[in-house]
Amino acid sequence: MNKNIAIVGATGAVGTLVRELLVERNFPYGEIRFLASEKSAGKELEFDGRMVTVELLCPTAFDGIDIAIGSTPDDVAREFTPWAVQAGAVVVDESAAHRMLPEVPLVVPEVNPGAIAEHQGIIASPNCSTTQMVLAMKPIHDVSPIRRVVVTTYQATSGAGVQGSADLENGTRAALEEAEWEGGVFQHPIAFNVIPQIGSVQENGYTSEEMKMVLETRKIFADDAIEVCPTCVRVPVRNCHSESILLETDHPITPQQAREVFAAAPGIQVMDDPGDGIYPMPLNCDDLDDVFVGRIRRDLSCKNSLAFWCVSDNLRKGAATNAVQIAELLASSEFSKCRSSN
Ligand SMILES: NC(=O)c1ccc[n+]([C@@H]2O[C@H](COP(=O)([O-])OP(=O)(O)OC[C@H]3O[C@@H](n4cnc5c(N)ncnc54)[C@H](OP(=O)(O)O)[C@@H]3O)[C@@H](O)[C@H]2O)c1
């Protein structure tokens, strides 16, 4: 049965890809509505061979909508979700606004699809760095429970939206031309630099982005005993987040065993022949939906732990693809708790 869809934040980095994915994946849509701020209301955007006018996000914008896919800043998500739920829509939200609320399932379809059934109108999609990490953790966790994760991220500028991408390009141009540049969304110039801070610094010394990786991982696995020690770093890469991950498990897992379970897992591709220079990188994982793993090796300092490198397109699996997959499950008969149209 077709669903009436609203894309909230349809003009942003994630919203743009959600529009493309609905067509690319043949999503069973009925009516389609694009919502954004006053800045974009009235703009015409191409969708599935026709033009659709962007409408202003307002309390009545969700009349007749079945599923609203939200890709807006947190404060905007907090404001619009009650309007959508009141109108009878189910919200699939990419922002951090609702992720840790107990009544809101936090879902990666390859990891915890069953959580969708518990929704009360809102389903959250995790932070992009969490999504690729938990997807890579899942097949290992199934073989030998994970006790501890040490992760360092190398996060692309597109993770900070349209403005983040513009900052990399404008800042790089200004640096090469030795021109003045006022700076943008990052705390420091990102061109020719790496910034070991994403989000605000908390009392415990970790950043808000790092604490998302700790808390969201535990919620997705429904296991508060999993210890996570993250360091999140912004790097001058256009798109795709990379992560150096070390997993400490109950029983030792050999690199060969890990390669086999990764290869058999949905949503994961193994690229692991470092002697021939074969491993995932932002440039060979860009615009792809899977999570890529490589450099799989034993931790020389601990027999129960495994080290590997993991790359994924933060705009696709880290955001838009994950949300559209959740919407697909909602639209399927299995989870058809939302209103249906013909
Ligand atoms: N980028 C990623 O890799 C990524 C990954 C996972 C999750 N997320 C999350 O996804 C959300 C969107 O991120 P993004 O990267 O797509 O950001 P973005 O490129 O800055 O886009 C933001 C979108 O929100 C809309 N918006 C802003 N203020 C609004 C308002 N007052 N009323 C209505 N619409 C408004 C913007 O519309 P206008 O064009 O009208 O301003 C735009 O469409 C954020 O919560 C982010 O944390 C992002």
Coordinates of C-alpha atoms and ligand atoms in Angstrom, one line a residue:
M1 CA 0.0 0.0 0.0
N2 CA 1.4 3.4 -0.9
K3 CA 2.3 5.9 1.8
N4 CA 2.0 9.7 1.8
I5 CA 5.5 11.0 2.6
A6 CA 6.7 14.3 3.9
I7 CA 10.5 15.1 3.8
V8 CA 11.2 17.6 6.5
G9 CA 14.5 19.5 5.7
A10 CA 14.2 18.4 2.0
T11 CA 16.7 21.0 0.9
G12 CA 19.6 19.9 3.3
A13 CA 22.5 17.5 2.7
V14 CA 20.6 14.5 4.1
G15 CA 17.1 15.6 2.8
T16 CA 18.5 15.9 -0.7
L17 CA 19.7 12.3 -0.6
V18 CA 16.4 11.1 1.0
R19 CA 14.6 12.6 -2.1
E20 CA 16.9 10.7 -4.4
L21 CA 16.7 7.4 -2.4
L22 CA 12.9 7.3 -2.4
V23 CA 13.1 7.2 -6.2
E24 CA 16.3 5.0 -6.5
R25 CA 14.8 2.4 -4.1
N26 CA 11.3 2.5 -5.7
F27 CA 9.7 3.5 -2.4
P28 CA 5.9 2.9 -2.5
Y29 CA 4.9 6.6 -2.1
G30 CA 1.5 8.2 -2.7
E31 CA 1.6 11.9 -2.1
I32 CA 5.0 13.5 -1.7
R33 CA 5.6 16.8 0.3
F34 CA 8.8 18.7 0.7
L35 CA 9.1 20.9 3.8
A36 CA 11.8 23.4 4.9
S37 CA 12.2 26.9 6.4
E38 CA 11.1 30.3 5.0
K39 CA 14.5 30.5 3.2
S40 CA 13.5 27.6 0.9
A41 CA 9.7 27.7 0.8
G42 CA 8.6 28.2 -2.8
K43 CA 11.7 26.7 -4.4
E44 CA 11.0 24.0 -7.0
L45 CA 12.8 20.7 -6.7
E46 CA 12.9 17.8 -9.2
F47 CA 11.4 14.5 -8.0
D48 CA 10.8 11.4 -10.0
G49 CA 10.6 13.3 -13.3
R50 CA 8.4 16.3 -12.1
M51 CA 8.8 19.5 -10.1
V52 CA 7.6 19.7 -6.5
T53 CA 7.3 23.0 -4.7
V54 CA 9.0 23.2 -1.2
E55 CA 6.4 24.2 1.4
L56 CA 6.9 26.0 4.7
L57 CA 7.2 23.7 7.8
C58 CA 4.1 24.7 9.9
P59 CA 1.7 22.9 12.3
T60 CA -0.8 22.0 9.4
A61 CA 2.0 20.7 7.1
F62 CA 1.3 17.1 8.0
D63 CA -2.4 16.7 7.1
G64 CA -2.8 13.4 5.3
I65 CA 0.8 12.3 5.8
D66 CA 1.6 8.8 6.8
I67 CA 5.4 8.9 7.3
A68 CA 7.5 12.1 7.9
I69 CA 11.3 11.7 7.4
G70 CA 12.9 14.5 9.3
S71 CA 16.4 15.8 8.5
T72 CA 16.5 19.1 10.4
P73 CA 18.5 20.6 13.3
D74 CA 17.5 19.2 16.7
D75 CA 15.5 22.3 17.8
V76 CA 13.4 22.2 14.6
A77 CA 12.8 18.4 15.1
R78 CA 11.6 19.0 18.7
E79 CA 9.1 21.6 17.3
F80 CA 7.7 19.7 14.3
T81 CA 7.4 16.1 15.6
P82 CA 4.4 16.8 17.9
W83 CA 2.6 18.4 14.9
A84 CA 3.3 15.3 12.7
V85 CA 2.4 12.8 15.4
Q86 CA -0.8 14.7 16.2
A87 CA -1.7 14.5 12.5
G88 CA -1.3 10.7 12.6
A89 CA 2.0 10.4 10.9
V90 CA 5.0 8.3 12.1
V91 CA 8.2 10.4 12.2
V92 CA 11.5 8.8 11.2
D93 CA 13.9 11.4 12.7
E94 CA 17.6 11.9 11.8
S95 CA 18.3 14.5 14.4
A96 CA 19.5 13.8 18.0
A97 CA 16.4 15.4 19.5
H98 CA 14.6 12.1 20.5
R99 CA 17.3 9.4 20.2
M100 CA 17.7 8.8 23.9
L101 CA 14.0 9.0 25.0
P102 CA 13.0 5.6 26.4
E103 CA 9.7 5.6 24.3
V104 CA 11.6 6.2 21.0
P105 CA 13.2 3.2 19.3
L106 CA 16.7 3.9 18.0
V107 CA 17.1 1.7 14.9
V108 CA 19.6 0.4 12.5
P109 CA 17.6 -2.1 10.4
E110 CA 20.5 -4.6 10.1
V111 CA 21.0 -4.6 13.9
N112 CA 17.7 -4.1 15.8
P113 CA 14.8 -4.0 13.3
G114 CA 12.4 -5.5 15.9
A115 CA 12.6 -2.2 18.0
I116 CA 10.5 -0.5 15.3
A117 CA 7.4 -2.4 16.6
E118 CA 7.7 -0.5 19.9
H119 CA 7.3 3.0 18.4
Q120 CA 4.8 5.5 19.7
G121 CA 4.9 7.8 16.7
I122 CA 8.6 8.6 16.5
I123 CA 11.5 6.4 15.5
A124 CA 15.1 7.8 15.6
S125 CA 18.0 7.1 13.3
P126 CA 21.4 7.1 15.1
N127 CA 24.3 9.5 14.8
C128 CA 26.2 8.7 11.6
S129 CA 29.4 7.5 13.5
T130 CA 27.3 5.2 15.7
T131 CA 25.4 3.6 12.8
Q132 CA 28.5 2.4 10.9
M133 CA 30.2 1.2 14.1
V134 CA 27.2 -0.8 15.4
L135 CA 26.6 -2.3 12.0
A136 CA 30.2 -3.6 12.0
M137 CA 30.0 -4.7 15.7
K138 CA 26.8 -6.7 15.2
P139 CA 28.2 -9.9 13.5
I140 CA 31.1 -10.0 15.9
H141 CA 28.8 -9.5 18.9
D142 CA 26.7 -12.4 17.7
V143 CA 29.8 -14.7 17.7
S144 CA 31.4 -13.4 20.9
P145 CA 29.8 -10.7 23.0
I146 CA 31.6 -7.4 22.9
R147 CA 32.7 -6.0 26.2
R148 CA 34.6 -2.9 25.2
V149 CA 35.1 -0.7 22.1
V150 CA 37.9 1.8 21.5
V151 CA 37.1 3.9 18.5
T152 CA 38.7 7.0 16.8
T153 CA 36.7 8.6 14.0
Y154 CA 37.9 10.6 11.0
Q155 CA 34.7 12.5 10.1
A156 CA 34.0 14.2 6.8
T157 CA 32.8 17.8 6.5
S158 CA 29.5 16.7 4.9
G159 CA 28.6 15.4 8.4
A160 CA 28.0 19.1 9.3
G161 CA 25.5 19.5 6.5
V162 CA 25.5 21.8 3.4
Q163 CA 27.5 24.4 5.3
G164 CA 30.2 21.9 6.4
S165 CA 30.9 20.9 2.8
A166 CA 31.0 24.6 1.7
D167 CA 33.5 25.4 4.5
L168 CA 35.9 22.7 3.2
E169 CA 35.8 24.1 -0.3
N170 CA 35.8 27.8 0.5
G171 CA 38.4 27.4 3.3
T172 CA 40.7 25.3 1.1
R173 CA 40.4 27.9 -1.8
A174 CA 41.1 30.7 0.6
A175 CA 44.1 28.9 2.1
L176 CA 45.6 28.2 -1.3
E177 CA 45.1 31.8 -2.4
E178 CA 46.4 33.1 1.0
A179 CA 43.2 35.1 1.2
E180 CA 41.3 36.1 4.4
W181 CA 38.6 33.6 5.4
E182 CA 36.1 34.3 8.1
G183 CA 35.5 30.7 9.0
G184 CA 32.2 28.8 9.2
V185 CA 30.6 26.0 11.2
F186 CA 33.8 24.4 12.6
Q187 CA 35.6 25.7 15.7
H188 CA 38.9 26.1 13.6
P189 CA 39.8 26.2 9.9
I190 CA 39.3 22.7 8.5
A191 CA 41.4 23.1 5.4
F192 CA 44.8 21.5 5.9
N193 CA 43.9 20.7 9.5
V194 CA 42.3 18.1 11.8
I195 CA 40.0 19.1 14.6
P196 CA 39.8 16.8 17.7
Q197 CA 36.4 18.2 18.7
I198 CA 33.0 17.5 17.3
G199 CA 30.1 19.0 19.3
S200 CA 30.4 20.6 22.8
V201 CA 32.9 19.5 25.5
Q202 CA 31.1 17.8 28.4
E203 CA 32.0 17.8 32.1
N204 CA 33.7 14.4 31.7
G205 CA 36.0 15.7 29.1
Y206 CA 34.3 13.9 26.2
T207 CA 32.4 15.8 23.5
S208 CA 28.7 15.6 22.8
E209 CA 29.4 13.6 19.6
E210 CA 31.6 11.1 21.5
M211 CA 28.9 10.6 24.2
K212 CA 26.4 9.9 21.4
M213 CA 28.6 7.0 20.4
V214 CA 28.7 5.7 24.0
L215 CA 25.0 6.0 24.8
E216 CA 23.5 5.2 21.4
T217 CA 25.6 2.0 21.1
R218 CA 24.3 0.7 24.5
K219 CA 20.7 1.6 23.6
I220 CA 20.8 -0.1 20.2
F221 CA 22.3 -3.3 21.6
A222 CA 20.1 -3.0 24.7
D223 CA 23.2 -3.6 26.8
D224 CA 24.5 -1.0 29.3
A225 CA 27.5 -3.1 30.0
I226 CA 29.2 -2.4 26.7
E227 CA 32.1 0.1 27.4
V228 CA 32.9 2.6 24.6
C229 CA 35.9 4.9 24.6
P230 CA 35.5 7.2 21.6
T231 CA 37.6 10.1 20.1
C232 CA 35.8 12.0 17.4
V233 CA 37.9 14.0 14.9
R234 CA 36.9 16.2 12.0
V235 CA 39.1 15.8 9.0
P236 CA 39.3 17.7 5.6
V237 CA 37.5 15.0 3.7
R238 CA 34.5 15.8 1.6
N239 CA 32.3 12.8 2.3
C240 CA 32.4 9.4 4.2
H241 CA 33.4 8.8 7.8
S242 CA 36.3 6.5 8.6
E243 CA 36.8 4.8 12.0
S244 CA 39.7 2.9 13.6
I245 CA 37.9 0.4 15.8
L246 CA 39.2 -2.0 18.5
L247 CA 36.7 -4.6 19.8
E248 CA 37.3 -6.5 23.0
T249 CA 35.2 -9.7 23.1
D250 CA 34.4 -12.4 25.6
H251 CA 36.4 -15.0 23.6
P252 CA 39.2 -14.4 21.1
I253 CA 38.2 -14.1 17.5
T254 CA 40.8 -14.6 14.8
P255 CA 41.1 -12.1 11.9
Q256 CA 40.1 -14.9 9.5
Q257 CA 37.0 -15.7 11.6
A258 CA 36.1 -12.0 11.6
R259 CA 36.6 -11.7 7.8
E260 CA 34.1 -14.6 7.4
V261 CA 31.4 -13.2 9.7
F262 CA 31.8 -9.7 8.2
A263 CA 31.4 -11.1 4.7
A264 CA 28.3 -13.0 5.6
A265 CA 26.6 -10.0 7.4
P266 CA 24.0 -7.8 5.6
G267 CA 25.2 -4.3 4.8
I268 CA 28.9 -5.1 5.3
Q269 CA 31.6 -5.5 2.6
V270 CA 35.1 -6.7 3.3
M271 CA 37.9 -4.9 1.5
D272 CA 40.9 -6.4 3.1
D273 CA 44.1 -7.0 1.1
P274 CA 46.5 -4.3 2.5
G275 CA 49.5 -5.9 0.9
D276 CA 48.0 -4.8 -2.5
G277 CA 46.8 -1.5 -1.1
I278 CA 43.2 -2.7 -0.8
Y279 CA 41.2 -1.3 2.1
P280 CA 38.3 1.1 2.4
M281 CA 38.8 4.8 2.0
P282 CA 36.4 7.7 1.6
L283 CA 37.1 7.9 -2.1
N284 CA 36.3 4.3 -2.8
C285 CA 33.2 4.1 -0.5
D286 CA 31.6 7.4 -1.6
D287 CA 28.0 7.2 -2.7
L288 CA 27.6 3.6 -1.7
D289 CA 25.2 2.2 0.9
D290 CA 27.3 -0.4 2.6
V291 CA 29.7 -0.3 5.5
F292 CA 33.2 -1.3 4.4
V293 CA 35.8 -3.0 6.7
G294 CA 39.5 -3.7 6.2
R295 CA 42.9 -3.8 7.9
I296 CA 41.4 -6.6 10.0
R297 CA 44.1 -7.8 12.5
R298 CA 44.8 -9.1 15.9
D299 CA 45.4 -6.6 18.7
L300 CA 49.0 -7.3 19.7
S301 CA 48.4 -6.1 23.2
C302 CA 45.3 -8.1 24.2
K303 CA 44.4 -11.7 23.0
N304 CA 40.6 -11.0 23.2
S305 CA 40.6 -8.0 21.0
L306 CA 40.4 -7.3 17.3
A307 CA 41.4 -4.2 15.4
F308 CA 40.0 -3.0 12.0
W309 CA 39.3 0.0 9.9
C310 CA 35.7 0.9 8.8
V311 CA 34.4 3.4 6.3
S312 CA 30.9 4.4 5.3
D313 CA 29.1 7.2 3.5
N314 CA 27.8 9.3 6.4
L315 CA 25.1 10.8 4.2
R316 CA 23.9 7.4 2.9
K317 CA 24.1 4.6 5.5
G318 CA 24.9 7.2 8.3
A319 CA 21.7 9.1 7.6
A320 CA 19.4 9.0 4.5
T321 CA 19.7 5.3 3.6
N322 CA 19.2 4.2 7.2
A323 CA 16.1 6.4 7.5
V324 CA 14.6 5.3 4.2
Q325 CA 15.2 1.6 5.2
I326 CA 13.2 2.3 8.4
A327 CA 10.5 3.9 6.4
E328 CA 10.5 0.8 4.1
L329 CA 10.0 -1.4 7.1
L330 CA 7.2 0.9 8.3
A331 CA 5.5 0.7 4.9
S332 CA 5.8 -3.1 4.8
S333 CA 2.9 -5.1 6.2
E334 CA 5.1 -6.3 9.1
F335 CA 5.2 -2.9 10.8
S336 CA 2.2 -1.2 9.2
K337 CA 1.1 0.6 12.4
C338 CA 1.0 3.8 10.5
R339 CA -1.9 5.1 8.5
S340 CA -2.2 3.7 5.0
S341 CA -3.4 5.3 1.8
N342 CA -4.1 3.9 -1.7
Ligands
LIG1 N1 25.1 15.3 7.5 C1 25.2 14.0 8.0 O1 26.1 13.3 7.7 C2 24.2 13.6 9.1 C3 24.2 12.2 9.5 C4 23.3 11.8 10.4 C5 22.4 12.7 11.0 N2 22.4 14.0 10.6 C6 21.4 14.9 11.2 O2 20.4 15.2 10.2 C7 19.9 16.5 10.4 C8 20.1 17.3 9.1 O3 21.4 17.4 8.8 P1 22.0 17.9 7.4 O4 23.4 17.6 7.4 O5 21.1 17.6 6.2 O6 21.8 19.5 7.6 P2 21.7 20.7 6.6 O7 22.3 20.4 5.3 O8 22.1 22.0 7.3 O9 20.1 20.8 6.3 C9 19.2 21.2 7.3 C10 17.8 21.2 6.7 O10 16.9 21.6 7.8 C11 16.1 22.7 7.3 N3 15.7 23.7 8.3 C12 16.6 24.4 9.1 N4 15.9 25.2 9.9 C13 14.6 25.0 9.7 C14 13.4 25.6 10.2 N5 13.4 26.5 11.1 N6 12.2 25.2 9.7 C15 12.2 24.2 8.7 N7 13.3 23.6 8.2 C16 14.5 24.0 8.6 C17 16.9 23.3 6.2 O11 16.0 24.0 5.3 P3 16.4 25.4 4.6 O12 17.1 25.1 3.3 O13 15.1 26.1 4.4 O14 17.3 26.2 5.6 C18 17.5 22.1 5.5 O15 16.6 21.5 4.7 C19 20.7 17.1 11.6 O16 20.0 16.9 12.7 C20 22.0 16.2 11.6 O17 22.5 16.1 12.9 C21 23.3 14.4 9.6

